[in-house]
mmCIF file of C-alpha atoms in Angstrom:
data_model
loop_
_atom_site.group_PDB
_atom_site.id
_atom_site.type_symbol
_atom_site.label_atom_id
_atom_site.label_comp_id
_atom_site.label_asym_id
_atom_site.label_seq_id
_atom_site.Cartn_x
_atom_site.Cartn_y
_atom_site.Cartn_z
ATOM 1 C CA UNK A 1097 194.848 9.867 113.082
ATOM 2 C CA UNK A 1098 192.004 7.661 111.651
ATOM 3 C CA UNK A 1099 189.567 9.936 113.409
ATOM 4 C CA UNK A 1100 190.923 13.034 111.399
ATOM 5 C CA UNK A 1101 190.786 10.884 108.332
ATOM 6 C CA UNK A 1102 187.019 10.428 108.813
ATOM 7 C CA UNK A 1103 186.211 13.777 109.597
ATOM 8 C CA UNK A 1104 187.110 14.765 106.257
ATOM 9 C CA UNK A 1105 184.728 12.219 104.741
ATOM 10 C CA UNK A 1106 181.530 13.557 103.471
ATOM 11 C CA UNK A 1107 178.645 11.685 104.900
ATOM 12 C CA UNK A 1108 174.809 11.441 104.182
ATOM 13 C CA UNK A 1109 174.762 9.424 100.918
ATOM 14 C CA UNK A 1110 177.769 11.040 99.378
ATOM 15 C CA UNK A 1111 180.286 9.476 97.257
ATOM 16 C CA UNK A 1112 183.808 8.941 98.750
ATOM 17 C CA UNK A 1113 186.448 11.289 97.378
ATOM 18 C CA UNK A 1114 189.171 9.724 95.067
ATOM 19 C CA UNK A 1115 191.652 9.655 98.167
ATOM 20 C CA UNK A 1116 189.487 6.943 100.018
ATOM 21 C CA UNK A 1117 190.848 3.928 98.446
ATOM 22 C CA UNK A 1118 194.140 4.790 100.139
ATOM 23 C CA UNK A 1119 192.113 4.069 103.173
ATOM 24 C CA UNK A 1120 194.349 3.297 106.368
ATOM 25 C CA UNK A 1121 192.264 0.405 107.323
ATOM 26 C CA UNK A 1122 192.428 -2.685 105.381
ATOM 27 C CA UNK A 1123 189.369 -4.493 104.158
ATOM 28 C CA UNK A 1124 188.258 -7.854 105.597
ATOM 29 C CA UNK A 1125 188.169 -9.718 102.324
ATOM 30 C CA UNK A 1126 191.896 -8.909 101.143
ATOM 31 C CA UNK A 1127 193.484 -12.167 100.372
ATOM 32 C CA UNK A 1128 190.890 -14.419 101.906
ATOM 33 C CA UNK A 1129 189.598 -16.972 99.648
ATOM 34 C CA UNK A 1130 185.774 -16.730 99.292
ATOM 35 C CA UNK A 1131 183.824 -19.701 99.068
ATOM 36 C CA UNK A 1132 180.458 -18.425 98.637
ATOM 37 C CA UNK A 1133 178.883 -22.017 97.964
ATOM 38 C CA UNK A 1134 180.045 -22.943 101.478
ATOM 39 C CA UNK A 1135 178.440 -19.677 102.967
ATOM 40 C CA UNK A 1136 175.132 -20.229 101.011
ATOM 41 C CA UNK A 1137 175.179 -24.028 102.501
ATOM 42 C CA UNK A 1138 175.749 -22.747 105.868
ATOM 43 C CA UNK A 1139 172.980 -20.312 105.576
ATOM 44 C CA UNK A 1140 170.726 -22.978 104.095
ATOM 45 C CA UNK A 1141 171.561 -25.371 106.989
ATOM 46 C CA UNK A 1142 170.684 -22.901 109.584
ATOM 47 C CA UNK A 1143 167.299 -22.315 107.804
ATOM 48 C CA UNK A 1144 166.726 -26.104 107.616
ATOM 49 C CA UNK A 1145 167.544 -26.450 111.212
ATOM 50 C CA UNK A 1146 165.146 -23.708 112.023
ATOM 51 C CA UNK A 1147 162.478 -25.155 109.779
ATOM 52 C CA UNK A 1148 162.924 -28.661 111.407
ATOM 53 C CA UNK A 1149 162.369 -26.912 114.902
ATOM 54 C CA UNK A 1150 159.460 -25.192 113.900
ATOM 55 C CA UNK A 1151 157.820 -28.147 112.069
ATOM 56 C CA UNK A 1152 157.914 -30.279 115.335
ATOM 57 C CA UNK A 1153 156.577 -27.477 117.143
ATOM 58 C CA UNK A 1154 153.720 -27.126 114.817
ATOM 59 C CA UNK A 1155 153.147 -30.848 114.858
ATOM 60 C CA UNK A 1156 152.814 -30.727 118.787
ATOM 61 C CA UNK A 1157 150.580 -27.869 118.617
ATOM 62 C CA UNK A 1158 148.347 -29.558 116.046
ATOM 63 C CA UNK A 1159 148.091 -32.620 118.200
ATOM 64 C CA UNK A 1160 147.213 -30.452 121.225
ATOM 65 C CA UNK A 1161 144.259 -29.047 119.409
ATOM 66 C CA UNK A 1162 142.616 -32.533 119.248
ATOM 67 C CA UNK A 1163 143.938 -33.725 122.602
ATOM 68 C CA UNK A 1164 141.324 -34.688 125.254
ATOM 69 C CA UNK A 1165 142.729 -31.911 127.568
ATOM 70 C CA UNK A 1166 141.898 -29.233 125.109
ATOM 71 C CA UNK A 1167 138.229 -30.273 125.004
ATOM 72 C CA UNK A 1168 136.120 -27.353 125.885
ATOM 73 C CA UNK A 1169 134.684 -27.444 129.471
ATOM 74 C CA UNK A 1170 132.482 -24.605 129.466
ATOM 75 C CA UNK A 1171 131.023 -21.565 127.223
ATOM 76 C CA UNK A 1172 134.115 -19.586 128.201
ATOM 77 C CA UNK A 1173 136.838 -22.058 127.614
ATOM 78 C CA UNK A 1174 138.877 -21.067 124.496
ATOM 79 C CA UNK A 1175 141.773 -23.328 124.981
ATOM 80 C CA UNK A 1176 141.078 -25.480 121.653
ATOM 81 C CA UNK A 1177 140.316 -22.353 119.663
ATOM 82 C CA UNK A 1178 143.512 -20.570 120.822
ATOM 83 C CA UNK A 1179 145.750 -23.696 120.137
ATOM 84 C CA UNK A 1180 144.116 -23.846 116.519
ATOM 85 C CA UNK A 1181 145.074 -20.199 115.880
ATOM 86 C CA UNK A 1182 148.637 -20.968 117.182
ATOM 87 C CA UNK A 1183 148.887 -24.042 114.785
ATOM 88 C CA UNK A 1184 147.596 -22.225 111.973
ATOM 89 C CA UNK A 1185 150.058 -19.306 112.524
ATOM 90 C CA UNK A 1186 152.853 -21.889 112.773
ATOM 91 C CA UNK A 1187 151.847 -23.691 109.628
ATOM 92 C CA UNK A 1188 152.130 -20.275 107.882
ATOM 93 C CA UNK A 1189 155.452 -19.875 109.224
ATOM 94 C CA UNK A 1190 156.442 -23.361 108.164
ATOM 95 C CA UNK A 1191 155.288 -22.546 104.313
ATOM 96 C CA UNK A 1192 157.256 -18.960 104.631
ATOM 97 C CA UNK A 1193 160.390 -20.787 105.918
ATOM 98 C CA UNK A 1194 160.286 -23.375 103.240
ATOM 99 C CA UNK A 1195 160.025 -20.907 100.546
ATOM 100 C CA UNK A 1196 162.935 -19.076 102.088
ATOM 101 C CA UNK A 1197 165.029 -22.169 102.331
ATOM 102 C CA UNK A 1198 164.165 -22.877 98.689
ATOM 103 C CA UNK A 1199 165.152 -19.429 97.502
ATOM 104 C CA UNK A 1200 168.496 -19.597 99.282
ATOM 105 C CA UNK A 1201 169.440 -22.898 97.812
ATOM 106 C CA UNK A 1202 168.567 -21.601 94.507
ATOM 107 C CA UNK A 1203 170.243 -18.413 94.793
ATOM 108 C CA UNK A 1204 172.843 -18.103 91.822
ATOM 109 C CA UNK A 1205 176.250 -17.065 93.197
ATOM 110 C CA UNK A 1206 178.131 -14.604 91.152
ATOM 111 C CA UNK A 1207 181.587 -13.001 91.578
ATOM 112 C CA UNK A 1208 181.790 -9.282 91.788
ATOM 113 C CA UNK A 1209 184.481 -6.799 90.984
ATOM 114 C CA UNK A 1210 185.117 -3.510 92.522
ATOM 115 C CA UNK A 1211 183.370 -1.605 90.006
ATOM 116 C CA UNK A 1212 180.311 -3.697 90.263
ATOM 117 C CA UNK A 1213 177.208 -2.704 92.338
ATOM 118 C CA UNK A 1214 175.959 -4.465 95.250
ATOM 119 C CA UNK A 1215 173.376 -7.134 94.639
ATOM 120 C CA UNK A 1216 172.200 -10.513 95.574
ATOM 121 C CA UNK A 1217 175.116 -12.940 96.517
ATOM 122 C CA UNK A 1218 177.385 -10.101 97.129
ATOM 123 C CA UNK A 1219 179.896 -10.431 100.002
ATOM 124 C CA UNK A 1220 180.440 -6.691 101.219
ATOM 125 C CA UNK A 1221 182.982 -5.223 103.732
ATOM 126 C CA UNK A 1222 181.538 -2.175 105.243
ATOM 127 C CA UNK A 1223 182.986 0.350 107.834
ATOM 128 C CA UNK A 1224 180.512 1.589 110.388
ATOM 129 C CA UNK A 1225 181.808 3.668 113.358
ATOM 130 C CA UNK A 1226 185.333 2.453 112.952
ATOM 131 C CA UNK A 1227 184.241 -1.167 113.116
ATOM 132 C CA UNK A 1228 184.252 -3.255 109.907
ATOM 133 C CA UNK A 1229 181.573 -5.819 109.057
ATOM 134 C CA UNK A 1230 181.215 -8.406 106.437
ATOM 135 C CA UNK A 1231 177.878 -8.740 105.058
ATOM 136 C CA UNK A 1232 176.311 -11.535 102.813
ATOM 137 C CA UNK A 1233 173.425 -10.217 100.570
ATOM 138 C CA UNK A 1234 170.811 -13.406 100.424
ATOM 139 C CA UNK A 1235 167.293 -13.673 99.637
ATOM 140 C CA UNK A 1236 166.330 -14.902 103.238
ATOM 141 C CA UNK A 1237 167.982 -15.518 106.484
ATOM 142 C CA UNK A 1238 168.523 -11.991 107.590
ATOM 143 C CA UNK A 1239 170.081 -11.429 110.896
ATOM 144 C CA UNK A 1240 171.776 -14.716 110.826
ATOM 145 C CA UNK A 1241 175.530 -14.708 111.662
ATOM 146 C CA UNK A 1242 177.770 -17.346 109.808
ATOM 147 C CA UNK A 1243 181.480 -18.094 110.187
ATOM 148 C CA UNK A 1244 183.808 -17.766 106.968
ATOM 149 C CA UNK A 1245 187.360 -18.748 107.406
ATOM 150 C CA UNK A 1246 187.396 -17.644 110.940
ATOM 151 C CA UNK A 1247 185.297 -14.343 110.273
ATOM 152 C CA UNK A 1248 181.854 -13.633 111.239
ATOM 153 C CA UNK A 1249 179.521 -12.950 108.349
ATOM 154 C CA UNK A 1250 176.094 -11.147 108.901
ATOM 155 C CA UNK A 1251 173.322 -12.074 106.443
ATOM 156 C CA UNK A 1252 171.389 -9.149 105.072
ATOM 157 C CA UNK A 1253 168.420 -9.326 102.667
ATOM 158 C CA UNK A 1254 167.720 -6.907 99.997
ATOM 159 C CA UNK A 1255 164.129 -6.192 101.667
ATOM 160 C CA UNK A 1256 165.708 -5.234 105.020
ATOM 161 C CA UNK A 1257 166.377 -1.631 105.836
ATOM 162 C CA UNK A 1258 169.879 -2.072 105.702
ATOM 163 C CA UNK A 1259 169.755 -4.173 102.518
ATOM 164 C CA UNK A 1260 167.611 -1.693 100.853
ATOM 165 C CA UNK A 1261 170.425 1.089 101.141
ATOM 166 C CA UNK A 1262 173.355 -1.306 100.256
ATOM 167 C CA UNK A 1263 171.740 -2.896 97.100
ATOM 168 C CA UNK A 1264 172.782 -0.672 94.177
ATOM 169 C CA UNK A 1265 175.686 0.998 95.962
ATOM 170 C CA UNK A 1266 179.466 0.697 94.906
ATOM 171 C CA UNK A 1267 182.712 0.477 96.548
ATOM 172 C CA UNK A 1268 183.638 3.898 97.804
ATOM 173 C CA UNK A 1269 180.050 4.868 98.467
ATOM 174 C CA UNK A 1270 178.983 6.024 101.864
ATOM 175 C CA UNK A 1271 175.236 5.025 102.598
ATOM 176 C CA UNK A 1272 173.225 6.166 105.362
ATOM 177 C CA UNK A 1273 170.674 4.128 107.341
ATOM 178 C CA UNK A 1274 168.503 6.849 108.462
ATOM 179 C CA UNK A 1275 166.578 4.789 111.045
ATOM 180 C CA UNK A 1276 169.670 4.059 113.217
ATOM 181 C CA UNK A 1277 171.559 7.367 112.195
ATOM 182 C CA UNK A 1278 174.570 5.477 110.999
ATOM 183 C CA UNK A 1279 176.769 5.551 107.881
ATOM 184 C CA UNK A 1280 178.358 2.554 106.194
ATOM 185 C CA UNK A 1281 181.507 3.117 103.985
ATOM 186 C CA UNK A 1282 181.546 0.273 101.369
ATOM 187 C CA UNK A 1283 185.173 -0.789 101.442
ATOM 188 C CA UNK A 1284 185.143 -4.187 99.303
ATOM 189 C CA UNK A 1285 182.976 -6.092 97.174
ATOM 190 C CA UNK A 1286 183.174 -9.803 96.235
#
């Protein structure tokens, strides 16, 4: 059974034994055509949409700072000060998201072979607790879920805890995410 198979696989950052490529569970990439440019564009569109929403909110907050209703009515009234702090924070987030969007749009796409190491723009199939996941390594947009040929693709950044353990790993490696006490078997790389 699959459970017996995985009981023999060493965990905790070990390298999979030679018999793992004959894995009983087929990877998600298989014969699927991978269009990373479309995937990158979908991520950029999601970030651009978030940026538009954030910019509109920041504009409303900025207008609220100077609105007549925000005028201080007493020595303890801090509405205008609080609104200005919020506007400043939103402006910083707009700047950060703008940089992230530019980074995603400029991300070079490369094709990976099974012998390469996970790096930026990699599409990685991992097995975690008998569930396969398809991950796209991108400079920003971590946590976003995109669709590729009917498959859900989770975006992971190299700076995230999961990204840090995946980047540099190879097909056949088993990496451990200590914070969640989870192991990920790297099945495929494209």
